Coordinates of C-alpha atoms and ligand atoms in Angstrom, one line a residue:
M1 CA -30.3 -20.6 89.9
E2 CA -29.0 -23.6 88.3
S3 CA -28.0 -22.9 84.9
G4 CA -29.4 -25.1 82.2
T5 CA -25.7 -25.7 80.7
A6 CA -22.8 -26.8 81.6
E7 CA -20.8 -23.7 80.3
R8 CA -22.5 -19.8 80.7
I9 CA -20.5 -17.2 79.4
T10 CA -20.8 -13.4 81.1
I11 CA -21.2 -10.3 78.2
L12 CA -21.4 -6.8 80.1
G13 CA -22.0 -8.5 83.5
V14 CA -25.1 -10.4 81.3
P15 CA -25.3 -14.6 81.5
V16 CA -25.4 -16.0 77.9
D17 CA -25.2 -20.4 78.3
V18 CA -23.7 -22.3 75.3
T19 CA -26.5 -23.5 74.5
T20 CA -29.0 -24.6 70.9
F21 CA -32.6 -25.1 70.8
A22 CA -32.0 -28.5 71.3
G23 CA -30.0 -28.0 74.9
M24 CA -33.5 -25.7 75.9
L25 CA -35.6 -28.6 75.1
A26 CA -34.0 -30.9 76.8
A27 CA -33.9 -28.4 80.0
I28 CA -37.6 -27.7 80.0
A29 CA -37.7 -32.1 79.8
R30 CA -35.3 -32.0 83.0
W31 CA -37.0 -29.5 84.9
I32 CA -40.2 -30.8 84.1
A33 CA -40.3 -34.5 84.3
R34 CA -38.2 -32.7 88.3
G35 CA -41.0 -30.7 89.4
D36 CA -39.7 -29.4 92.2
R37 CA -40.1 -25.5 91.6
V38 CA -40.2 -23.4 89.0
Y39 CA -37.2 -23.2 86.3
Q40 CA -36.8 -19.5 84.6
I41 CA -36.0 -19.4 80.8
C42 CA -34.8 -15.8 79.4
T43 CA -34.0 -14.9 76.2
V44 CA -31.1 -12.2 76.0
S45 CA -30.7 -10.1 73.1
P46 CA -28.5 -7.1 73.5
E47 CA -31.3 -5.1 74.5
F48 CA -31.5 -6.6 77.7
V49 CA -27.4 -6.3 78.6
M50 CA -28.2 -2.6 77.9
I51 CA -31.3 -2.3 79.5
A52 CA -29.4 -3.8 82.2
Q53 CA -26.3 -2.0 82.6
D54 CA -28.7 0.3 84.7
D55 CA -31.7 -1.6 86.0
A56 CA -30.3 -3.9 89.3
E57 CA -33.1 -5.3 89.4
F58 CA -33.2 -6.0 85.6
L59 CA -29.6 -7.3 86.3
R60 CA -30.3 -9.4 88.9
V61 CA -33.3 -11.5 87.7
L62 CA -30.8 -12.5 84.2
Q63 CA -27.9 -13.4 87.0
D64 CA -30.7 -16.1 89.5
A65 CA -33.0 -17.1 86.0
D66 CA -32.3 -21.0 85.2
L67 CA -31.0 -20.3 81.8
C68 CA -30.1 -17.4 79.6
V69 CA -30.4 -17.7 75.6
A70 CA -28.4 -15.9 73.3
D71 CA -31.3 -14.4 70.9
G72 CA -30.5 -11.2 68.6
A73 CA -27.1 -11.2 66.0
G74 CA -24.6 -9.0 68.4
L75 CA -24.3 -10.8 71.1
L76 CA -22.7 -13.5 69.0
L77 CA -20.3 -11.6 67.1
A78 CA -19.8 -10.7 71.0
A79 CA -18.7 -13.7 72.5
R80 CA -16.8 -14.0 69.6
Y81 CA -14.5 -11.0 69.5
L82 CA -14.7 -12.1 72.9
G83 CA -12.7 -15.3 72.1
R84 CA -16.0 -17.7 72.8
A85 CA -18.0 -18.8 70.2
L86 CA -21.1 -18.9 71.2
P87 CA -23.8 -22.0 68.1
E88 CA -26.5 -20.7 68.0
R89 CA -29.0 -18.2 68.1
V90 CA -32.0 -19.4 70.3
T91 CA -34.7 -16.7 69.9
G92 CA -37.7 -16.5 71.3
S93 CA -40.2 -16.1 68.5
D94 CA -38.3 -19.2 66.9
G95 CA -37.5 -21.6 69.7
V96 CA -42.0 -20.9 71.1
P97 CA -42.9 -23.3 67.9
L98 CA -40.6 -25.8 68.7
I99 CA -41.8 -25.6 72.3
A100 CA -45.1 -26.0 70.8
Q101 CA -44.4 -29.1 68.6
R102 CA -42.4 -30.6 72.0
A103 CA -45.4 -30.4 74.1
A104 CA -47.2 -31.8 71.3
H105 CA -46.0 -34.8 72.1
E106 CA -45.1 -35.0 75.9
G107 CA -48.1 -33.7 77.4
W108 CA -46.5 -30.6 78.1
K109 CA -49.9 -27.9 79.0
L110 CA -49.4 -23.7 78.3
F111 CA -50.3 -20.8 79.1
L112 CA -49.9 -17.6 76.3
L113 CA -50.1 -14.7 79.1
G114 CA -49.4 -11.1 76.8
A115 CA -49.7 -9.0 73.7
A116 CA -52.8 -6.5 73.0
P117 CA -56.0 -9.2 74.0
G118 CA -56.7 -11.4 71.5
V119 CA -53.5 -12.0 70.6
A120 CA -52.9 -14.1 72.3
E121 CA -56.0 -16.6 71.0
Q122 CA -54.8 -16.2 67.3
A123 CA -51.5 -17.2 68.3
S124 CA -52.4 -20.4 70.4
A125 CA -54.9 -20.9 67.6
K126 CA -52.0 -21.3 65.1
L127 CA -49.9 -23.2 67.6
Q128 CA -52.8 -25.5 68.3
A129 CA -53.8 -26.1 63.6
Q130 CA -49.2 -26.9 63.5
N131 CA -49.3 -29.1 66.2
P132 CA -52.6 -32.1 66.7
G133 CA -52.8 -32.5 70.2
L134 CA -51.0 -29.1 71.2
H135 CA -53.4 -28.7 75.2
I136 CA -52.7 -24.7 75.3
A137 CA -53.7 -24.4 79.2
G138 CA -55.0 -21.4 78.5
T139 CA -54.5 -17.3 77.2
Y140 CA -54.5 -14.1 78.6
A141 CA -53.7 -10.5 77.6
G142 CA -53.5 -9.2 81.4
S143 CA -50.7 -6.8 82.0
P144 CA -47.6 -6.4 84.0
A145 CA -49.3 -3.9 86.4
P146 CA -48.4 -5.5 91.2
E147 CA -52.2 -4.9 90.8
E148 CA -53.8 -7.4 88.1
A149 CA -50.6 -10.0 90.3
D150 CA -53.1 -11.5 91.8
A151 CA -56.0 -12.8 89.8
I152 CA -52.8 -13.8 87.0
I153 CA -51.8 -15.7 89.6
E154 CA -54.8 -17.1 90.0
R155 CA -55.7 -17.6 86.5
V156 CA -51.9 -19.0 86.1
N157 CA -52.2 -21.7 88.3
R158 CA -56.0 -22.9 87.8
S159 CA -55.6 -23.9 84.1
G160 CA -52.7 -26.4 85.7
A161 CA -49.6 -25.1 82.5
D162 CA -46.7 -26.7 82.2
I163 CA -44.9 -23.8 81.0
L164 CA -45.8 -20.5 81.7
L165 CA -45.1 -18.2 78.7
V166 CA -45.0 -14.1 79.0
A167 CA -45.2 -11.8 76.7
Y168 CA -44.6 -7.9 78.7
G169 CA -41.4 -7.3 77.2
A170 CA -38.1 -7.0 78.9
P171 CA -37.6 -6.4 81.9
H172 CA -40.9 -6.5 82.5
Q173 CA -41.9 -9.8 81.9
D174 CA -38.8 -11.8 83.7
V175 CA -39.5 -9.1 86.2
W176 CA -42.4 -10.7 86.2
I177 CA -41.5 -14.5 86.4
A178 CA -39.1 -13.6 88.9
R179 CA -41.3 -11.7 91.5
Y180 CA -43.6 -14.0 90.7
R181 CA -42.4 -17.6 90.6
A182 CA -42.4 -18.6 93.8
R183 CA -46.3 -18.4 93.7
L184 CA -46.3 -20.0 90.3
S185 CA -46.9 -23.5 89.8
V186 CA -46.4 -24.6 86.6
R187 CA -42.9 -25.7 86.2
V188 CA -41.3 -23.5 83.9
A189 CA -41.6 -19.5 82.5
M190 CA -40.5 -18.6 79.6
G191 CA -40.2 -14.0 78.6
V192 CA -41.3 -14.4 74.6
G193 CA -41.2 -10.7 73.7
G194 CA -42.7 -9.3 70.0
T195 CA -43.7 -13.4 69.7
F196 CA -46.8 -14.1 69.9
D197 CA -47.3 -11.3 67.7
F198 CA -45.4 -13.0 65.1
I199 CA -47.2 -16.4 65.7
A200 CA -50.8 -14.4 65.4
G201 CA -49.5 -13.0 62.1
V202 CA -50.2 -9.6 63.9
I203 CA -46.1 -8.2 62.5
P204 CA -44.5 -9.4 60.6
R205 CA -41.2 -11.0 61.1
A206 CA -38.0 -10.2 59.0
P207 CA -37.4 -12.9 56.6
E208 CA -35.2 -15.4 56.3
W209 CA -31.7 -13.8 54.5
M210 CA -32.2 -11.5 56.7
R211 CA -32.6 -13.1 59.5
R212 CA -29.3 -15.0 59.0
S213 CA -27.4 -12.2 58.2
G214 CA -28.1 -10.6 61.4
L215 CA -30.2 -8.1 59.9
E216 CA -33.7 -8.6 61.9
W217 CA -32.8 -5.3 64.0
L218 CA -33.4 -3.5 60.2
Y219 CA -36.1 -5.1 59.1
R220 CA -38.0 -4.5 62.5
L221 CA -37.1 -0.6 62.6
Y222 CA -38.6 -0.1 58.8
R223 CA -41.7 -2.3 60.1
Q224 CA -41.9 -0.3 63.4
P225 CA -40.2 2.8 63.0
W226 CA -41.3 4.1 67.2
R227 CA -38.1 2.1 68.0
W228 CA -35.3 3.9 66.9
R229 CA -35.4 4.9 70.1
R230 CA -34.8 1.9 71.7
M231 CA -33.0 0.9 69.0
L232 CA -30.1 3.0 70.0
R233 CA -28.9 0.6 72.0
L234 CA -27.8 -1.5 70.0
P235 CA -25.1 0.9 69.0
R236 CA -24.0 1.6 72.2
F237 CA -24.2 -2.4 72.7
V238 CA -21.4 -2.8 70.5
W239 CA -19.3 0.4 71.6
A240 CA -19.6 -1.3 74.8
V241 CA -18.1 -4.6 73.9
L242 CA -15.5 -3.1 72.2
R243 CA -15.1 -0.5 75.3
H244 CA -14.6 -3.6 77.2
R245 CA -12.3 -6.3 75.1
D246 CA -8.7 -6.2 77.5
R247 CA -11.3 -7.4 80.1
P248 CA -11.7 -11.0 79.6
L249 CA -14.8 -13.2 79.4
R250 CA -15.9 -14.5 83.2
R251 CA -17.1 -18.0 82.6
D252 CA -20.2 -19.8 85.6
S253 CA -16.6 -22.7 86.1
E254 CA -14.4 -19.8 86.9
G255 CA -16.0 -19.3 89.9
A256 CA -18.5 -15.6 87.7
Ligands
LIG1 N1 -47.2 -6.0 75.9 C1 -47.7 -6.5 77.1 N2 -47.8 -5.8 78.1 C2 -47.5 -4.8 78.3 C3 -46.3 -4.0 77.8 C4 -45.7 -4.8 76.1 O1 -48.8 -7.1 76.5 O2 -47.1 -4.1 79.9 C5 -46.2 -6.9 74.9 C6 -46.4 -6.4 73.4 O3 -48.2 -6.1 72.9 C7 -45.9 -7.1 72.6 C8 -44.8 -7.3 73.7 O4 -45.3 -7.7 75.2 O5 -46.1 -8.5 72.0 C9 -43.5 -7.1 72.9 O6 -43.4 -6.8 72.7 P1 -42.0 -6.0 72.3 O7 -41.5 -6.1 70.4 O8 -41.6 -5.2 73.0 O9 -40.8 -7.2 73.2 P2 -39.3 -7.6 72.8 O10 -39.4 -8.9 71.2 O11 -38.8 -6.3 71.4 O12 -38.6 -8.0 73.4

């Protein structure tokens, strides 16, 4: 593991890098230039943190990732409550368009894996329309099922992509990347959740004011009410953070 940033904090055992969108793009550029292995990025939300409390493999994946960005207002609040500041929310949904923009400039090739059939293609068309010259090496819905892995790895490797974006939702996407990263020939792989759905316009994104006031979760509950059970993890996250206040946040530099 090589943290993509100088500083990393730990919230309920899960690493979160103190970084920004610019910091994430700089790390990607560095890793692609280096080209020595596959670097993994995870977009950590309160939901990730709570899944990791009961899923040892997922926790290990997050701990071994090269960059864990803070995707979720709850993480910024939790960090502040625990006496640390995270500079901004670094979401997959906002990060992927920025990665695409930079990729068009640098000539990085993207592969969009996951989401329902046809969605990655639509997202790809949107990204190319917004970023002339963007090279999308491939798109494929696929699935995280182990029996499909060989064919998917071969497809991704044959495409010659530099960056693999995986939309299988957490924890599947991140575990999938970690399991197969030694066999992938991309330089960077990142789990992106519902990002392709947002870019393709299949699911609308919360209005700007709601995102800014930390209410994106409420909008998602309104648009996708069947998520309510999953979203119970949010109050559980708040409760867990409150309960752990007496334990100081660990930093990597302190040997966490
Ligand atoms: N998904 C998939 N295959 C699966 C499970 C999920 O392609 O086996 C996709 C799903 O279509 C969606 C994305 O994974 O595009 C994850 O969506 P979700 O909204 O759950 O992710 P979040 O943004 O909450 O992490």
